[in-house]
Amino acid sequence: MNEPVRVVIAEDESLIRIDLAEMLSELGYDVVGTASDGATAVRLVSELSPEVAILDVKMPVLDGLTAAEEISALGSTAVVMLTAFSQPELVDRANGAGVMAFLVKPIDPSDLRPAIEVARSRFAEKASLTAELGDLAEKLAARKAIERAKGILQSKYGMDESASFRWLQKAAMDGRMSMDAVAAVVIAESEKTPT
């Protein structure tokens, strides 16, 4: 059985906060924390790592958009913005803050699940793309190291390109290392100054 989605709510109006928590519980979500200001919301998200944080735009201490930026930077929680306003500049700032979905007050219970699930889906998509980008950067760095090591082998030992590649491949297999690790050794050795 799937664990219920954990949610933190930040809303400065206590009645709205209580109603929202009740609606979420009725829909099967687990409200793990509530806050009346943005700073407390950031602290709760940091401590509890919920899947979703629902933040009101206008809150004391730290407004919802600033809190959203800080929560997004943690990288563990999808942010849903709760607002009574729909100015274009608010939407632009929310997009820049990493907000994944909007709920407009007054909250209709039928809007909650779609907003939360869209936010979770967009958050998972973003996390996947970020991981993929990191993998591609690592592969590019490895490829550059291998190309540089091949160039060193070619100039130092007069090998052609395919011979230098085969040498790196064999050294990697013999040493039970990756080719980029062998390339790093070749580069490091070439940078040593002769004694």
GROMACS .gro file of C-alpha atoms in nm:
model
  195
    1MET     CA    1   0.000   0.000   0.000
    2ASN     CA    2   0.130   0.346  -0.091
    3GLU     CA    3   0.221   0.590   0.182
    4PRO     CA    4   0.005   0.904   0.179
    5VAL     CA    5   0.162   1.215   0.029
    6ARG     CA    6   0.305   1.434   0.306
    7VAL     CA    7   0.211   1.804   0.296
    8VAL     CA    8   0.315   2.118   0.484
    9ILE     CA    9   0.071   2.412   0.479
   10ALA     CA   10   0.172   2.775   0.531
   11GLU     CA   11  -0.116   3.022   0.557
   12ASP     CA   12  -0.135   3.318   0.794
   13GLU     CA   13  -0.515   3.303   0.830
   14SER     CA   14  -0.585   3.028   1.084
   15LEU     CA   15  -0.936   2.943   0.957
   16ILE     CA   16  -0.813   2.891   0.601
   17ARG     CA   17  -0.517   2.687   0.734
   18ILE     CA   18  -0.748   2.462   0.940
   19ASP     CA   19  -0.999   2.421   0.653
   20LEU     CA   20  -0.720   2.338   0.409
   21ALA     CA   21  -0.569   2.080   0.646
   22GLU     CA   22  -0.911   1.920   0.689
   23MET     CA   23  -0.976   1.909   0.312
   24LEU     CA   24  -0.635   1.754   0.250
   25SER     CA   25  -0.688   1.491   0.520
   26GLU     CA   26  -1.027   1.400   0.371
   27LEU     CA   27  -0.855   1.352   0.034
   28GLY     CA   28  -0.604   1.113   0.191
   29TYR     CA   29  -0.305   1.346   0.222
   30ASP     CA   30  -0.096   1.350   0.539
   31VAL     CA   31  -0.063   1.707   0.674
   32VAL     CA   32   0.267   1.681   0.864
   33GLY     CA   33   0.300   2.048   0.957
   34THR     CA   34   0.133   2.385   0.945
   35ALA     CA   35   0.277   2.734   0.970
   36SER     CA   36   0.146   3.089   0.989
   37ASP     CA   37   0.454   3.248   0.830
   38GLY     CA   38   0.702   3.174   0.555
   39ALA     CA   39   1.009   3.134   0.778
   40THR     CA   40   0.840   2.862   0.983
   41ALA     CA   41   0.728   2.694   0.660
   42VAL     CA   42   1.088   2.680   0.534
   43ARG     CA   43   1.203   2.536   0.868
   44LEU     CA   44   0.926   2.272   0.866
   45VAL     CA   45   1.002   2.168   0.509
   46SER     CA   46   1.372   2.145   0.592
   47GLU     CA   47   1.303   1.928   0.898
   48LEU     CA   48   1.016   1.713   0.767
   49SER     CA   49   1.095   1.680   0.392
   50PRO     CA   50   0.732   1.661   0.276
   51GLU     CA   51   0.654   1.588  -0.087
   52VAL     CA   52   0.444   1.907  -0.118
   53ALA     CA   53   0.435   2.251   0.046
   54ILE     CA   54   0.129   2.469  -0.001
   55LEU     CA   55   0.221   2.834   0.061
   56ASP     CA   56   0.011   3.147   0.074
   57VAL     CA   57   0.162   3.438  -0.117
   58LYS     CA   58   0.105   3.700   0.154
   59MET     CA   59   0.252   3.595   0.490
   60PRO     CA   60   0.441   3.766   0.771
   61VAL     CA   61   0.814   3.726   0.847
   62LEU     CA   62   0.887   3.575   0.503
   63ASP     CA   63   0.639   3.605   0.215
   64GLY     CA   64   0.528   3.295   0.027
   65LEU     CA   65   0.734   3.361  -0.285
   66THR     CA   66   1.057   3.408  -0.091
   67ALA     CA   67   0.975   3.095   0.110
   68ALA     CA   68   0.908   2.913  -0.219
   69GLU     CA   69   1.253   3.010  -0.347
   70GLU     CA   70   1.418   2.877  -0.031
   71ILE     CA   71   1.213   2.556  -0.034
   72SER     CA   72   1.285   2.500  -0.405
   73ALA     CA   73   1.656   2.539  -0.333
   74LEU     CA   74   1.632   2.247  -0.087
   75GLY     CA   75   1.538   2.028  -0.385
   76SER     CA   76   1.307   1.790  -0.200
   77THR     CA   77   0.960   1.943  -0.210
   78ALA     CA   78   0.714   2.053  -0.477
   79VAL     CA   79   0.565   2.396  -0.406
   80VAL     CA   80   0.200   2.487  -0.466
   81MET     CA   81   0.123   2.859  -0.434
   82LEU     CA   82  -0.203   2.964  -0.271
   83THR     CA   83  -0.323   3.308  -0.375
   84ALA     CA   84  -0.621   3.538  -0.406
   85PHE     CA   85  -0.428   3.739  -0.664
   86SER     CA   86  -0.351   3.665  -1.027
   87GLN     CA   87  -0.131   3.952  -1.144
   88PRO     CA   88   0.105   3.855  -1.428
   89GLU     CA   89   0.412   3.976  -1.232
   90LEU     CA   90   0.314   3.744  -0.943
   91VAL     CA   91   0.292   3.449  -1.181
   92ASP     CA   92   0.630   3.540  -1.335
   93ARG     CA   93   0.796   3.567  -0.994
   94ALA     CA   94   0.635   3.238  -0.884
   95ASN     CA   95   0.773   3.061  -1.191
   96GLY     CA   96   1.117   3.195  -1.110
   97ALA     CA   97   1.078   3.078  -0.749
   98GLY     CA   98   1.020   2.718  -0.855
   99VAL     CA   99   0.644   2.708  -0.794
  100MET     CA  100   0.493   2.403  -0.965
  101ALA     CA  101   0.118   2.484  -0.941
  102PHE     CA  102  -0.134   2.745  -0.823
  103LEU     CA  103  -0.448   2.729  -0.612
  104VAL     CA  104  -0.679   3.033  -0.610
  105LYS     CA  105  -0.875   3.134  -0.300
  106PRO     CA  106  -1.140   3.053  -0.207
  107ILE     CA  107  -1.021   2.694  -0.232
  108ASP     CA  108  -1.253   2.447  -0.398
  109PRO     CA  109  -1.180   2.097  -0.263
  110SER     CA  110  -1.210   1.957  -0.618
  111ASP     CA  111  -0.910   2.173  -0.721
  112LEU     CA  112  -0.676   2.040  -0.452
  113ARG     CA  113  -0.588   1.696  -0.587
  114PRO     CA  114  -0.524   1.815  -0.946
  115ALA     CA  115  -0.302   2.102  -0.827
  116ILE     CA  116  -0.102   1.877  -0.594
  117GLU     CA  117  -0.061   1.598  -0.847
  118VAL     CA  118   0.041   1.838  -1.126
  119ALA     CA  119   0.296   1.994  -0.888
  120ARG     CA  120   0.434   1.653  -0.792
  121SER     CA  121   0.455   1.545  -1.155
  122ARG     CA  122   0.632   1.866  -1.265
  123PHE     CA  123   0.869   1.839  -0.968
  124ALA     CA  124   0.959   1.477  -1.054
  125GLU     CA  125   1.013   1.578  -1.419
  126LYS     CA  126   1.244   1.863  -1.315
  127ALA     CA  127   1.440   1.635  -1.079
  128SER     CA  128   1.481   1.380  -1.356
  129LEU     CA  129   1.605   1.642  -1.604
  130THR     CA  130   1.847   1.783  -1.346
  131ALA     CA  131   1.990   1.436  -1.283
  132GLU     CA  132   2.016   1.371  -1.657
  133LEU     CA  133   2.196   1.701  -1.706
  134GLY     CA  134   2.442   1.606  -1.431
  135ASP     CA  135   2.507   1.269  -1.599
  136LEU     CA  136   2.567   1.438  -1.934
  137ALA     CA  137   2.810   1.685  -1.776
  138GLU     CA  138   3.004   1.395  -1.618
  139LYS     CA  139   3.014   1.207  -1.949
  140LEU     CA  140   3.136   1.518  -2.131
  141ALA     CA  141   3.411   1.574  -1.873
  142ALA     CA  142   3.517   1.208  -1.904
  143ARG     CA  143   3.521   1.231  -2.282
  144LYS     CA  144   3.734   1.548  -2.269
  145ALA     CA  145   3.981   1.378  -2.031
  146ILE     CA  146   4.008   1.076  -2.261
  147GLU     CA  147   4.064   1.298  -2.566
  148ARG     CA  148   4.331   1.495  -2.380
  149ALA     CA  149   4.505   1.175  -2.264
  150LYS     CA  150   4.497   1.041  -2.620
  151GLY     CA  151   4.664   1.362  -2.737
  152ILE     CA  152   4.935   1.325  -2.472
  153LEU     CA  153   5.001   0.963  -2.569
  154GLN     CA  154   5.014   1.059  -2.935
  155SER     CA  155   5.263   1.340  -2.886
  156LYS     CA  156   5.477   1.169  -2.620
  157TYR     CA  157   5.494   0.818  -2.769
  158GLY     CA  158   5.416   0.879  -3.136
  159MET     CA  159   5.097   0.671  -3.128
  160ASP     CA  160   4.819   0.731  -3.374
  161GLU     CA  161   4.465   0.802  -3.250
  162SER     CA  162   4.339   0.442  -3.258
  163ALA     CA  163   4.656   0.309  -3.087
  164SER     CA  164   4.627   0.567  -2.809
  165PHE     CA  165   4.262   0.477  -2.759
  166ARG     CA  166   4.344   0.103  -2.747
  167TRP     CA  167   4.625   0.173  -2.497
  168LEU     CA  168   4.382   0.360  -2.267
  169GLN     CA  169   4.125   0.084  -2.307
  170LYS     CA  170   4.377  -0.191  -2.221
  171ALA     CA  171   4.518   0.005  -1.925
  172ALA     CA  172   4.163   0.050  -1.795
  173MET     CA  173   4.085  -0.322  -1.823
  174ASP     CA  174   4.421  -0.427  -1.675
  175GLY     CA  175   4.385  -0.185  -1.385
  176ARG     CA  176   4.013  -0.248  -1.341
  177MET     CA  177   3.952   0.124  -1.377
  178SER     CA  178   3.735   0.339  -1.596
  179MET     CA  179   3.893   0.491  -1.905
  180ASP     CA  180   3.848   0.841  -1.766
  181ALA     CA  181   4.031   0.738  -1.446
  182VAL     CA  182   4.324   0.610  -1.656
  183ALA     CA  183   4.309   0.930  -1.861
  184ALA     CA  184   4.332   1.132  -1.538
  185VAL     CA  185   4.649   0.940  -1.443
  186VAL     CA  186   4.801   0.999  -1.787
  187ILE     CA  187   4.721   1.371  -1.764
  188ALA     CA  188   4.855   1.398  -1.409
  189GLU     CA  189   5.180   1.219  -1.505
  190SER     CA  190   5.227   1.447  -1.804
  191GLU     CA  191   5.190   1.754  -1.584
  192LYS     CA  192   5.461   1.648  -1.342
  193THR     CA  193   5.777   1.846  -1.386
  194PRO     CA  194   6.089   1.638  -1.455
  195THR     CA  195   6.327   1.616  -1.162
   0.00000   0.00000   0.00000
